[in-house]
């Protein structure tokens, strides 16, 4: 089955700096890669996702890149703000395939933005 | 839309008791997932359904765990008998199978077994 590795496990950045989180996946059949943000005591919430036919996607201060050959994808947060402090999870899925439509999550990255 | 609705939000029970967690997916979503979150093991998929049919239950820890989806708007996850190591946050999530949407999570049930 799919295995997703995520690094680093914790990340401390100064407000205004950039944060980068990296994930690798094992199953070349995976075609959908979402990122979730989870604040303390809350549910994981989708912040951005990317399909395997796209190399990069951007939404305001967040962007995701995908390298299918190397089987890794990354989340980039620019101009970090204190409200970006949370746990971020990457995930992989064989989306739109009945037997593979499940999300496998990475271990999470705890991001702390220091004012 | 009210989103994915889970109940109860918190459950404290004694070891050996039966626990039932409930989930109502978003209307029209034909996939429903049960995840368990712990500090040690992160987010683990327990089981998921497509059109009310279980597709993959390989993540269910043992026979003490069972899940059902009697109709498109309701699913249950049951633990019998419960053990302290079952203490975790249990999330339900749903998604449409073919549309370009992500997976939406419920607010979770925090289970404590004492």
mmCIF file with all atom_site columns, C-alpha atoms in Angstrom:
data_model
loop_
_atom_site.group_PDB
_atom_site.id
_atom_site.type_symbol
_atom_site.label_atom_id
_atom_site.label_alt_id
_atom_site.label_comp_id
_atom_site.label_asym_id
_atom_site.label_entity_id
_atom_site.label_seq_id
_atom_site.pdbx_PDB_ins_code
_atom_site.Cartn_x
_atom_site.Cartn_y
_atom_site.Cartn_z
_atom_site.occupancy
_atom_site.B_iso_or_equiv
_atom_site.pdbx_formal_charge
_atom_site.auth_seq_id
_atom_site.auth_comp_id
_atom_site.auth_asym_id
_atom_site.auth_atom_id
_atom_site.pdbx_PDB_model_num
ATOM 1   C CA . UNK A 1 1   ? 0.000   0.000  0.000   1.00 0.00 ? 1   UNK A CA 1
ATOM 2   C CA . UNK A 1 2   ? 0.868   3.665  -0.116  1.00 0.00 ? 2   UNK A CA 1
ATOM 3   C CA . UNK A 1 3   ? 3.373   5.090  2.353   1.00 0.00 ? 3   UNK A CA 1
ATOM 4   C CA . UNK A 1 4   ? 3.783   8.847  2.858   1.00 0.00 ? 4   UNK A CA 1
ATOM 5   C CA . UNK A 1 5   ? 6.762   10.317 4.685   1.00 0.00 ? 5   UNK A CA 1
ATOM 6   C CA . UNK A 1 6   ? 6.716   13.942 5.854   1.00 0.00 ? 6   UNK A CA 1
ATOM 7   C CA . UNK A 1 7   ? 9.545   16.200 7.025   1.00 0.00 ? 7   UNK A CA 1
ATOM 8   C CA . UNK A 1 8   ? 10.285  18.003 9.212   1.00 0.00 ? 8   UNK A CA 1
ATOM 9   C CA . UNK A 1 9   ? 8.142   16.963 12.154  1.00 0.00 ? 9   UNK A CA 1
ATOM 10  C CA . UNK A 1 10  ? 8.455   20.422 13.696  1.00 0.00 ? 10  UNK A CA 1
ATOM 11  C CA . UNK A 1 11  ? 9.265   23.753 12.109  1.00 0.00 ? 11  UNK A CA 1
ATOM 12  C CA . UNK A 1 12  ? 9.786   27.072 13.842  1.00 0.00 ? 12  UNK A CA 1
ATOM 13  C CA . UNK A 1 13  ? 9.960   30.208 11.713  1.00 0.00 ? 13  UNK A CA 1
ATOM 14  C CA . UNK A 1 14  ? 10.022  33.930 12.307  1.00 0.00 ? 14  UNK A CA 1
ATOM 15  C CA . UNK A 1 15  ? 6.950   35.863 11.258  1.00 0.00 ? 15  UNK A CA 1
ATOM 16  C CA . UNK A 1 16  ? 7.364   36.994 7.672   1.00 0.00 ? 16  UNK A CA 1
ATOM 17  C CA . UNK A 1 17  ? 9.758   34.211 6.732   1.00 0.00 ? 17  UNK A CA 1
ATOM 18  C CA . UNK A 1 18  ? 8.895   31.265 4.490   1.00 0.00 ? 18  UNK A CA 1
ATOM 19  C CA . UNK A 1 19  ? 8.116   27.712 5.573   1.00 0.00 ? 19  UNK A CA 1
ATOM 20  C CA . UNK A 1 20  ? 8.634   24.600 3.477   1.00 0.00 ? 20  UNK A CA 1
ATOM 21  C CA . UNK A 1 21  ? 7.325   21.122 4.259   1.00 0.00 ? 21  UNK A CA 1
ATOM 22  C CA . UNK A 1 22  ? 8.318   18.123 2.172   1.00 0.00 ? 22  UNK A CA 1
ATOM 23  C CA . UNK A 1 23  ? 6.620   14.781 1.567   1.00 0.00 ? 23  UNK A CA 1
ATOM 24  C CA . UNK A 1 24  ? 7.509   11.651 -0.350  1.00 0.00 ? 24  UNK A CA 1
ATOM 25  C CA . UNK A 1 25  ? 5.159   8.909  -1.453  1.00 0.00 ? 25  UNK A CA 1
ATOM 26  C CA . UNK A 1 26  ? 5.777   5.339  -2.529  1.00 0.00 ? 26  UNK A CA 1
ATOM 27  C CA . UNK A 1 27  ? 2.962   4.380  -4.915  1.00 0.00 ? 27  UNK A CA 1
ATOM 28  C CA . UNK A 1 28  ? 3.446   5.734  -8.429  1.00 0.00 ? 28  UNK A CA 1
ATOM 29  C CA . UNK A 1 29  ? -0.286  5.210  -9.051  1.00 0.00 ? 29  UNK A CA 1
ATOM 30  C CA . UNK A 1 30  ? -1.179  8.000  -6.628  1.00 0.00 ? 30  UNK A CA 1
ATOM 31  C CA . UNK A 1 31  ? -2.623  10.941 -8.510  1.00 0.00 ? 31  UNK A CA 1
ATOM 32  C CA . UNK A 1 32  ? -4.011  13.376 -5.941  1.00 0.00 ? 32  UNK A CA 1
ATOM 33  C CA . UNK A 1 33  ? -2.069  15.172 -3.211  1.00 0.00 ? 33  UNK A CA 1
ATOM 34  C CA . UNK A 1 34  ? -3.924  17.376 -0.740  1.00 0.00 ? 34  UNK A CA 1
ATOM 35  C CA . UNK A 1 35  ? -2.576  19.347 2.189   1.00 0.00 ? 35  UNK A CA 1
ATOM 36  C CA . UNK A 1 36  ? -4.518  19.772 5.403   1.00 0.00 ? 36  UNK A CA 1
ATOM 37  C CA . UNK A 1 37  ? -4.138  22.253 8.233   1.00 0.00 ? 37  UNK A CA 1
ATOM 38  C CA . UNK A 1 38  ? -5.212  21.219 11.697  1.00 0.00 ? 38  UNK A CA 1
ATOM 39  C CA . UNK A 1 39  ? -5.446  23.717 14.517  1.00 0.00 ? 39  UNK A CA 1
ATOM 40  C CA . UNK A 1 40  ? -5.418  22.524 18.098  1.00 0.00 ? 40  UNK A CA 1
ATOM 41  C CA . UNK A 1 41  ? -8.606  20.646 18.933  1.00 0.00 ? 41  UNK A CA 1
ATOM 42  C CA . UNK A 1 42  ? -10.058 21.166 15.468  1.00 0.00 ? 42  UNK A CA 1
ATOM 43  C CA . UNK A 1 43  ? -10.656 19.036 12.400  1.00 0.00 ? 43  UNK A CA 1
ATOM 44  C CA . UNK A 1 44  ? -8.170  18.786 9.509   1.00 0.00 ? 44  UNK A CA 1
ATOM 45  C CA . UNK A 1 45  ? -9.131  21.320 6.859   1.00 0.00 ? 45  UNK A CA 1
ATOM 46  C CA . UNK A 1 46  ? -8.086  21.239 3.240   1.00 0.00 ? 46  UNK A CA 1
ATOM 47  C CA . UNK A 1 47  ? -5.902  24.201 2.303   1.00 0.00 ? 47  UNK A CA 1
ATOM 48  C CA . UNK A 1 48  ? -4.649  23.241 -1.139  1.00 0.00 ? 48  UNK A CA 1
ATOM 49  C CA . UNK A 1 49  ? -4.428  20.193 -3.370  1.00 0.00 ? 49  UNK A CA 1
ATOM 50  C CA . UNK A 1 50  ? -2.712  19.189 -6.577  1.00 0.00 ? 50  UNK A CA 1
ATOM 51  C CA . UNK A 1 51  ? -3.325  16.540 -9.196  1.00 0.00 ? 51  UNK A CA 1
ATOM 52  C CA . UNK A 1 52  ? -0.604  14.472 -10.797 1.00 0.00 ? 52  UNK A CA 1
ATOM 53  C CA . UNK A 1 53  ? -0.994  16.210 -14.160 1.00 0.00 ? 53  UNK A CA 1
ATOM 54  C CA . UNK A 1 54  ? 0.036   19.535 -12.635 1.00 0.00 ? 54  UNK A CA 1
ATOM 55  C CA . UNK A 1 55  ? 3.508   20.489 -11.457 1.00 0.00 ? 55  UNK A CA 1
ATOM 56  C CA . UNK A 1 56  ? 2.679   23.508 -9.339  1.00 0.00 ? 56  UNK A CA 1
ATOM 57  C CA . UNK A 1 57  ? -0.331  25.249 -7.874  1.00 0.00 ? 57  UNK A CA 1
ATOM 58  C CA . UNK A 1 58  ? -0.543  28.499 -5.975  1.00 0.00 ? 58  UNK A CA 1
ATOM 59  C CA . UNK A 1 59  ? -3.204  30.109 -3.813  1.00 0.00 ? 59  UNK A CA 1
ATOM 60  C CA . UNK A 1 60  ? -2.220  33.464 -2.313  1.00 0.00 ? 60  UNK A CA 1
ATOM 61  C CA . UNK A 1 61  ? 0.561   32.776 0.197   1.00 0.00 ? 61  UNK A CA 1
ATOM 62  C CA . UNK A 1 62  ? 0.587   28.997 -0.184  1.00 0.00 ? 62  UNK A CA 1
ATOM 63  C CA . UNK A 1 63  ? 1.879   26.914 -3.047  1.00 0.00 ? 63  UNK A CA 1
ATOM 64  C CA . UNK A 1 64  ? 2.415   23.245 -3.686  1.00 0.00 ? 64  UNK A CA 1
ATOM 65  C CA . UNK A 1 65  ? 4.895   21.631 -6.060  1.00 0.00 ? 65  UNK A CA 1
ATOM 66  C CA . UNK A 1 66  ? 4.898   18.053 -7.306  1.00 0.00 ? 66  UNK A CA 1
ATOM 67  C CA . UNK A 1 67  ? 7.732   16.012 -8.798  1.00 0.00 ? 67  UNK A CA 1
ATOM 68  C CA . UNK A 1 68  ? 6.179   12.779 -10.080 1.00 0.00 ? 68  UNK A CA 1
ATOM 69  C CA . UNK A 1 69  ? 9.486   11.305 -11.182 1.00 0.00 ? 69  UNK A CA 1
ATOM 70  C CA . UNK A 1 70  ? 11.002  11.645 -7.753  1.00 0.00 ? 70  UNK A CA 1
ATOM 71  C CA . UNK A 1 71  ? 7.659   11.002 -6.044  1.00 0.00 ? 71  UNK A CA 1
ATOM 72  C CA . UNK A 1 72  ? 7.794   13.977 -3.785  1.00 0.00 ? 72  UNK A CA 1
ATOM 73  C CA . UNK A 1 73  ? 5.712   17.088 -3.214  1.00 0.00 ? 73  UNK A CA 1
ATOM 74  C CA . UNK A 1 74  ? 6.146   20.159 -1.082  1.00 0.00 ? 74  UNK A CA 1
ATOM 75  C CA . UNK A 1 75  ? 4.110   22.879 0.602   1.00 0.00 ? 75  UNK A CA 1
ATOM 76  C CA . UNK A 1 76  ? 5.457   26.414 0.596   1.00 0.00 ? 76  UNK A CA 1
ATOM 77  C CA . UNK A 1 77  ? 4.059   29.135 2.831   1.00 0.00 ? 77  UNK A CA 1
ATOM 78  C CA . UNK A 1 78  ? 5.379   32.636 2.215   1.00 0.00 ? 78  UNK A CA 1
ATOM 79  C CA . UNK A 1 79  ? 5.184   35.685 4.481   1.00 0.00 ? 79  UNK A CA 1
ATOM 80  C CA . UNK A 1 80  ? 4.178   33.527 7.432   1.00 0.00 ? 80  UNK A CA 1
ATOM 81  C CA . UNK A 1 81  ? 1.817   34.937 10.031  1.00 0.00 ? 81  UNK A CA 1
ATOM 82  C CA . UNK A 1 82  ? 1.037   33.812 13.595  1.00 0.00 ? 82  UNK A CA 1
ATOM 83  C CA . UNK A 1 83  ? -2.279  32.354 12.404  1.00 0.00 ? 83  UNK A CA 1
ATOM 84  C CA . UNK A 1 84  ? -0.317  29.935 10.207  1.00 0.00 ? 84  UNK A CA 1
ATOM 85  C CA . UNK A 1 85  ? 0.759   28.136 13.390  1.00 0.00 ? 85  UNK A CA 1
ATOM 86  C CA . UNK A 1 86  ? -0.828  24.675 13.252  1.00 0.00 ? 86  UNK A CA 1
ATOM 87  C CA . UNK A 1 87  ? -0.104  21.074 12.309  1.00 0.00 ? 87  UNK A CA 1
ATOM 88  C CA . UNK A 1 88  ? 0.081   20.479 8.567   1.00 0.00 ? 88  UNK A CA 1
ATOM 89  C CA . UNK A 1 89  ? -0.522  17.092 6.975   1.00 0.00 ? 89  UNK A CA 1
ATOM 90  C CA . UNK A 1 90  ? 0.257   15.969 3.465   1.00 0.00 ? 90  UNK A CA 1
ATOM 91  C CA . UNK A 1 91  ? -1.618  13.058 1.936   1.00 0.00 ? 91  UNK A CA 1
ATOM 92  C CA . UNK A 1 92  ? -1.745  10.942 -1.197  1.00 0.00 ? 92  UNK A CA 1
ATOM 93  C CA . UNK A 1 93  ? -4.563  9.120  -2.914  1.00 0.00 ? 93  UNK A CA 1
ATOM 94  C CA . UNK A 1 94  ? -5.482  7.260  -6.064  1.00 0.00 ? 94  UNK A CA 1
ATOM 95  C CA . UNK A 1 95  ? -8.335  9.658  -6.524  1.00 0.00 ? 95  UNK A CA 1
ATOM 96  C CA . UNK A 1 96  ? -11.338 8.752  -8.621  1.00 0.00 ? 96  UNK A CA 1
ATOM 97  C CA . UNK A 1 97  ? -10.508 5.050  -8.468  1.00 0.00 ? 97  UNK A CA 1
ATOM 98  C CA . UNK A 1 98  ? -13.015 3.070  -6.446  1.00 0.00 ? 98  UNK A CA 1
ATOM 99  C CA . UNK A 1 99  ? -10.488 0.823  -4.761  1.00 0.00 ? 99  UNK A CA 1
ATOM 100 C CA . UNK A 1 100 ? -7.918  3.522  -4.191  1.00 0.00 ? 100 UNK A CA 1
ATOM 101 C CA . UNK A 1 101 ? -9.942  6.537  -3.201  1.00 0.00 ? 101 UNK A CA 1
ATOM 102 C CA . UNK A 1 102 ? -8.549  6.644  0.310   1.00 0.00 ? 102 UNK A CA 1
ATOM 103 C CA . UNK A 1 103 ? -6.187  9.238  1.743   1.00 0.00 ? 103 UNK A CA 1
ATOM 104 C CA . UNK A 1 104 ? -2.891  8.083  3.238   1.00 0.00 ? 104 UNK A CA 1
ATOM 105 C CA . UNK A 1 105 ? -1.462  10.780 5.482   1.00 0.00 ? 105 UNK A CA 1
ATOM 106 C CA . UNK A 1 106 ? 2.042   11.797 6.347   1.00 0.00 ? 106 UNK A CA 1
ATOM 107 C CA . UNK A 1 107 ? 2.998   12.083 9.988   1.00 0.00 ? 107 UNK A CA 1
ATOM 108 C CA . UNK A 1 108 ? 2.372   15.816 10.227  1.00 0.00 ? 108 UNK A CA 1
ATOM 109 C CA . UNK A 1 109 ? 4.506   18.932 10.713  1.00 0.00 ? 109 UNK A CA 1
ATOM 110 C CA . UNK A 1 110 ? 3.959   21.197 13.671  1.00 0.00 ? 110 UNK A CA 1
ATOM 111 C CA . UNK A 1 111 ? 4.594   24.750 12.472  1.00 0.00 ? 111 UNK A CA 1
ATOM 112 C CA . UNK A 1 112 ? 5.199   27.529 14.952  1.00 0.00 ? 112 UNK A CA 1
ATOM 113 C CA . UNK A 1 113 ? 5.368   31.100 13.681  1.00 0.00 ? 113 UNK A CA 1
ATOM 114 C CA . UNK A 1 114 ? 7.111   33.354 16.174  1.00 0.00 ? 114 UNK A CA 1
ATOM 115 C CA . UNK A 1 115 ? 6.030   37.000 16.236  1.00 0.00 ? 115 UNK A CA 1
ATOM 116 C CA . UNK B 2 1   ? -24.734 22.416 3.986   1.00 0.00 ? 1   UNK B CA 1
ATOM 117 C CA . UNK B 2 2   ? -23.971 21.487 7.596   1.00 0.00 ? 2   UNK B CA 1
ATOM 118 C CA . UNK B 2 3   ? -20.881 19.511 6.651   1.00 0.00 ? 3   UNK B CA 1
ATOM 119 C CA . UNK B 2 4   ? -19.964 16.120 8.055   1.00 0.00 ? 4   UNK B CA 1
ATOM 120 C CA . UNK B 2 5   ? -21.675 15.675 11.400  1.00 0.00 ? 5   UNK B CA 1
ATOM 121 C CA . UNK B 2 6   ? -20.282 13.451 14.116  1.00 0.00 ? 6   UNK B CA 1
ATOM 122 C CA . UNK B 2 7   ? -21.664 12.559 17.515  1.00 0.00 ? 7   UNK B CA 1
ATOM 123 C CA . UNK B 2 8   ? -20.901 12.574 20.306  1.00 0.00 ? 8   UNK B CA 1
ATOM 124 C CA . UNK B 2 9   ? -18.126 15.188 20.436  1.00 0.00 ? 9   UNK B CA 1
ATOM 125 C CA . UNK B 2 10  ? -16.703 13.671 23.593  1.00 0.00 ? 10  UNK B CA 1
ATOM 126 C CA . UNK B 2 11  ? -17.135 10.231 25.090  1.00 0.00 ? 11  UNK B CA 1
ATOM 127 C CA . UNK B 2 12  ? -15.715 8.964  28.355  1.00 0.00 ? 12  UNK B CA 1
ATOM 128 C CA . UNK B 2 13  ? -16.334 5.329  29.115  1.00 0.00 ? 13  UNK B CA 1
ATOM 129 C CA . UNK B 2 14  ? -15.049 2.581  31.326  1.00 0.00 ? 14  UNK B CA 1
ATOM 130 C CA . UNK B 2 15  ? -12.934 -0.236 30.018  1.00 0.00 ? 15  UNK B CA 1
ATOM 131 C CA . UNK B 2 16  ? -15.072 -3.104 28.798  1.00 0.00 ? 16  UNK B CA 1
ATOM 132 C CA . UNK B 2 17  ? -18.028 -0.972 27.835  1.00 0.00 ? 17  UNK B CA 1
ATOM 133 C CA . UNK B 2 18  ? -19.447 -0.732 24.335  1.00 0.00 ? 18  UNK B CA 1
ATOM 134 C CA . UNK B 2 19  ? -18.922 2.551  22.498  1.00 0.00 ? 19  UNK B CA 1
ATOM 135 C CA . UNK B 2 20  ? -20.788 3.694  19.393  1.00 0.00 ? 20  UNK B CA 1
ATOM 136 C CA . UNK B 2 21  ? -19.640 6.651  17.322  1.00 0.00 ? 21  UNK B CA 1
ATOM 137 C CA . UNK B 2 22  ? -21.920 8.168  14.715  1.00 0.00 ? 22  UNK B CA 1
ATOM 138 C CA . UNK B 2 23  ? -21.420 10.018 11.457  1.00 0.00 ? 23  UNK B CA 1
ATOM 139 C CA . UNK B 2 24  ? -23.645 11.755 8.933   1.00 0.00 ? 24  UNK B CA 1
ATOM 140 C CA . UNK B 2 25  ? -21.787 12.495 5.682   1.00 0.00 ? 25  UNK B CA 1
ATOM 141 C CA . UNK B 2 26  ? -22.463 15.405 3.394   1.00 0.00 ? 26  UNK B CA 1
ATOM 142 C CA . UNK B 2 27  ? -25.494 14.712 1.224   1.00 0.00 ? 27  UNK B CA 1
ATOM 143 C CA . UNK B 2 28  ? -24.446 13.408 -2.182  1.00 0.00 ? 28  UNK B CA 1
ATOM 144 C CA . UNK B 2 29  ? -21.027 12.217 -1.048  1.00 0.00 ? 29  UNK B CA 1
ATOM 145 C CA . UNK B 2 30  ? -20.751 8.557  -1.897  1.00 0.00 ? 30  UNK B CA 1
ATOM 146 C CA . UNK B 2 31  ? -17.509 7.858  -0.017  1.00 0.00 ? 31  UNK B CA 1
ATOM 147 C CA . UNK B 2 32  ? -17.280 7.766  3.755   1.00 0.00 ? 32  UNK B CA 1
ATOM 148 C CA . UNK B 2 33  ? -14.083 7.240  5.735   1.00 0.00 ? 33  UNK B CA 1
ATOM 149 C CA . UNK B 2 34  ? -13.341 6.560  9.398   1.00 0.00 ? 34  UNK B CA 1
ATOM 150 C CA . UNK B 2 35  ? -9.946  7.768  10.670  1.00 0.00 ? 35  UNK B CA 1
ATOM 151 C CA . UNK B 2 36  ? -8.336  7.522  14.093  1.00 0.00 ? 36  UNK B CA 1
ATOM 152 C CA . UNK B 2 37  ? -5.847  10.139 15.296  1.00 0.00 ? 37  UNK B CA 1
ATOM 153 C CA . UNK B 2 38  ? -3.326  9.616  18.084  1.00 0.00 ? 38  UNK B CA 1
ATOM 154 C CA . UNK B 2 39  ? -0.055  11.316 18.906  1.00 0.00 ? 39  UNK B CA 1
ATOM 155 C CA . UNK B 2 40  ? 1.875   8.109  18.369  1.00 0.00 ? 40  UNK B CA 1
ATOM 156 C CA . UNK B 2 41  ? 0.303   6.897  15.130  1.00 0.00 ? 41  UNK B CA 1
ATOM 157 C CA . UNK B 2 42  ? -1.011  10.063 13.507  1.00 0.00 ? 42  UNK B CA 1
ATOM 158 C CA . UNK B 2 43  ? -4.045  9.804  11.227  1.00 0.00 ? 43  UNK B CA 1
ATOM 159 C CA . UNK B 2 44  ? -4.855  6.187  10.449  1.00 0.00 ? 44  UNK B CA 1
ATOM 160 C CA . UNK B 2 45  ? -7.554  5.020  8.075   1.00 0.00 ? 45  UNK B CA 1
ATOM 161 C CA . UNK B 2 46  ? -9.722  2.411  9.761   1.00 0.00 ? 46  UNK B CA 1
ATOM 162 C CA . UNK B 2 47  ? -12.326 1.656  7.094   1.00 0.00 ? 47  UNK B CA 1
ATOM 163 C CA . UNK B 2 48  ? -14.068 3.291  4.172   1.00 0.00 ? 48  UNK B CA 1
ATOM 164 C CA . UNK B 2 49  ? -17.334 2.820  2.317   1.00 0.00 ? 49  UNK B CA 1
ATOM 165 C CA . UNK B 2 50  ? -18.442 3.489  -1.238  1.00 0.00 ? 50  UNK B CA 1
ATOM 166 C CA . UNK B 2 51  ? -22.180 3.680  -1.795  1.00 0.00 ? 51  UNK B CA 1
ATOM 167 C CA . UNK B 2 52  ? -22.717 2.161  1.658   1.00 0.00 ? 52  UNK B CA 1
ATOM 168 C CA . UNK B 2 53  ? -20.528 -0.863 0.882   1.00 0.00 ? 53  UNK B CA 1
ATOM 169 C CA . UNK B 2 54  ? -17.295 -1.408 2.843   1.00 0.00 ? 54  UNK B CA 1
ATOM 170 C CA . UNK B 2 55  ? -14.377 -1.270 0.407   1.00 0.00 ? 55  UNK B CA 1
ATOM 171 C CA . UNK B 2 56  ? -11.338 -1.580 2.654   1.00 0.00 ? 56  UNK B CA 1
ATOM 172 C CA . UNK B 2 57  ? -11.369 -2.485 6.335   1.00 0.00 ? 57  UNK B CA 1
ATOM 173 C CA . UNK B 2 58  ? -7.718  -3.480 6.565   1.00 0.00 ? 58  UNK B CA 1
ATOM 174 C CA . UNK B 2 59  ? -7.076  -0.664 9.013   1.00 0.00 ? 59  UNK B CA 1
ATOM 175 C CA . UNK B 2 60  ? -9.543  -1.917 11.613  1.00 0.00 ? 60  UNK B CA 1
ATOM 176 C CA . UNK B 2 61  ? -7.311  -2.840 14.555  1.00 0.00 ? 61  UNK B CA 1
ATOM 177 C CA . UNK B 2 62  ? -9.075  -6.013 15.640  1.00 0.00 ? 62  UNK B CA 1
ATOM 178 C CA . UNK B 2 63  ? -12.393 -7.751 15.947  1.00 0.00 ? 63  UNK B CA 1
ATOM 179 C CA . UNK B 2 64  ? -13.447 -5.427 18.729  1.00 0.00 ? 64  UNK B CA 1
ATOM 180 C CA . UNK B 2 65  ? -13.993 -2.772 16.078  1.00 0.00 ? 65  UNK B CA 1
ATOM 181 C CA . UNK B 2 66  ? -16.900 -2.876 13.636  1.00 0.00 ? 66  UNK B CA 1
ATOM 182 C CA . UNK B 2 67  ? -18.446 -0.323 11.274  1.00 0.00 ? 67  UNK B CA 1
ATOM 183 C CA . UNK B 2 68  ? -21.707 -0.159 9.412   1.00 0.00 ? 68  UNK B CA 1
ATOM 184 C CA . UNK B 2 69  ? -23.357 2.097  6.906   1.00 0.00 ? 69  UNK B CA 1
ATOM 185 C CA . UNK B 2 70  ? -27.015 1.140  6.702   1.00 0.00 ? 70  UNK B CA 1
ATOM 186 C CA . UNK B 2 71  ? -27.866 4.007  4.358   1.00 0.00 ? 71  UNK B CA 1
ATOM 187 C CA . UNK B 2 72  ? -26.279 6.896  2.506   1.00 0.00 ? 72  UNK B CA 1
ATOM 188 C CA . UNK B 2 73  ? -26.746 9.346  5.357   1.00 0.00 ? 73  UNK B CA 1
ATOM 189 C CA . UNK B 2 74  ? -25.534 7.425  8.387   1.00 0.00 ? 74  UNK B CA 1
ATOM 190 C CA . UNK B 2 75  ? -22.605 5.355  9.576   1.00 0.00 ? 75  UNK B CA 1
ATOM 191 C CA . UNK B 2 76  ? -21.523 3.944  12.925  1.00 0.00 ? 76  UNK B CA 1
ATOM 192 C CA . UNK B 2 77  ? -18.214 2.794  14.350  1.00 0.00 ? 77  UNK B CA 1
ATOM 193 C CA . UNK B 2 78  ? -18.569 0.458  17.297  1.00 0.00 ? 78  UNK B CA 1
ATOM 194 C CA . UNK B 2 79  ? -15.956 -0.719 19.775  1.00 0.00 ? 79  UNK B CA 1
ATOM 195 C CA . UNK B 2 80  ? -16.890 -3.642 21.982  1.00 0.00 ? 80  UNK B CA 1
ATOM 196 C CA . UNK B 2 81  ? -15.349 -4.136 24.468  1.00 0.00 ? 81  UNK B CA 1
ATOM 197 C CA . UNK B 2 82  ? -13.430 -0.859 24.715  1.00 0.00 ? 82  UNK B CA 1
ATOM 198 C CA . UNK B 2 83  ? -9.885  -0.689 26.081  1.00 0.00 ? 83  UNK B CA 1
ATOM 199 C CA . UNK B 2 84  ? -7.759  2.244  27.309  1.00 0.00 ? 84  UNK B CA 1
ATOM 200 C CA . UNK B 2 85  ? -5.546  1.989  24.198  1.00 0.00 ? 85  UNK B CA 1
ATOM 201 C CA . UNK B 2 86  ? -8.600  2.851  22.087  1.00 0.00 ? 86  UNK B CA 1
ATOM 202 C CA . UNK B 2 87  ? -8.479  6.388  23.496  1.00 0.00 ? 87  UNK B CA 1
ATOM 203 C CA . UNK B 2 88  ? -8.085  8.704  20.497  1.00 0.00 ? 88  UNK B CA 1
ATOM 204 C CA . UNK B 2 89  ? -9.910  11.202 18.332  1.00 0.00 ? 89  UNK B CA 1
ATOM 205 C CA . UNK B 2 90  ? -12.024 9.466  15.724  1.00 0.00 ? 90  UNK B CA 1
ATOM 206 C CA . UNK B 2 91  ? -12.780 11.419 12.559  1.00 0.00 ? 91  UNK B CA 1
ATOM 207 C CA . UNK B 2 92  ? -15.311 10.708 9.883   1.00 0.00 ? 92  UNK B CA 1
ATOM 208 C CA . UNK B 2 93  ? -14.780 12.171 6.408   1.00 0.00 ? 93  UNK B CA 1
ATOM 209 C CA . UNK B 2 94  ? -16.711 12.102 3.157   1.00 0.00 ? 94  UNK B CA 1
ATOM 210 C CA . UNK B 2 95  ? -16.135 12.949 -0.471  1.00 0.00 ? 95  UNK B CA 1
ATOM 211 C CA . UNK B 2 96  ? -17.900 12.643 -3.804  1.00 0.00 ? 96  UNK B CA 1
ATOM 212 C CA . UNK B 2 97  ? -16.317 9.962  -5.930  1.00 0.00 ? 97  UNK B CA 1
ATOM 213 C CA . UNK B 2 98  ? -16.157 11.698 -9.243  1.00 0.00 ? 98  UNK B CA 1
ATOM 214 C CA . UNK B 2 99  ? -16.310 15.432 -8.739  1.00 0.00 ? 99  UNK B CA 1
ATOM 215 C CA . UNK B 2 100 ? -13.320 17.641 -8.198  1.00 0.00 ? 100 UNK B CA 1
ATOM 216 C CA . UNK B 2 101 ? -13.678 18.068 -4.477  1.00 0.00 ? 101 UNK B CA 1
ATOM 217 C CA . UNK B 2 102 ? -11.481 17.260 -1.553  1.00 0.00 ? 102 UNK B CA 1
ATOM 218 C CA . UNK B 2 103 ? -12.282 15.187 1.478   1.00 0.00 ? 103 UNK B CA 1
ATOM 219 C CA . UNK B 2 104 ? -14.286 16.944 4.194   1.00 0.00 ? 104 UNK B CA 1
ATOM 220 C CA . UNK B 2 105 ? -13.759 15.966 7.806   1.00 0.00 ? 105 UNK B CA 1
ATOM 221 C CA . UNK B 2 106 ? -16.218 16.029 10.667  1.00 0.00 ? 106 UNK B CA 1
ATOM 222 C CA . UNK B 2 107 ? -15.363 17.645 13.992  1.00 0.00 ? 107 UNK B CA 1
ATOM 223 C CA . UNK B 2 108 ? -14.322 14.317 15.455  1.00 0.00 ? 108 UNK B CA 1
ATOM 224 C CA . UNK B 2 109 ? -15.211 12.341 18.567  1.00 0.00 ? 109 UNK B CA 1
ATOM 225 C CA . UNK B 2 110 ? -12.690 12.428 21.385  1.00 0.00 ? 110 UNK B CA 1
ATOM 226 C CA . UNK B 2 111 ? -12.883 9.034  23.068  1.00 0.00 ? 111 UNK B CA 1
ATOM 227 C CA . UNK B 2 112 ? -11.395 8.406  26.486  1.00 0.00 ? 112 UNK B CA 1
ATOM 228 C CA . UNK B 2 113 ? -11.490 4.899  27.902  1.00 0.00 ? 113 UNK B CA 1
ATOM 229 C CA . UNK B 2 114 ? -10.633 4.734  31.602  1.00 0.00 ? 114 UNK B CA 1
#
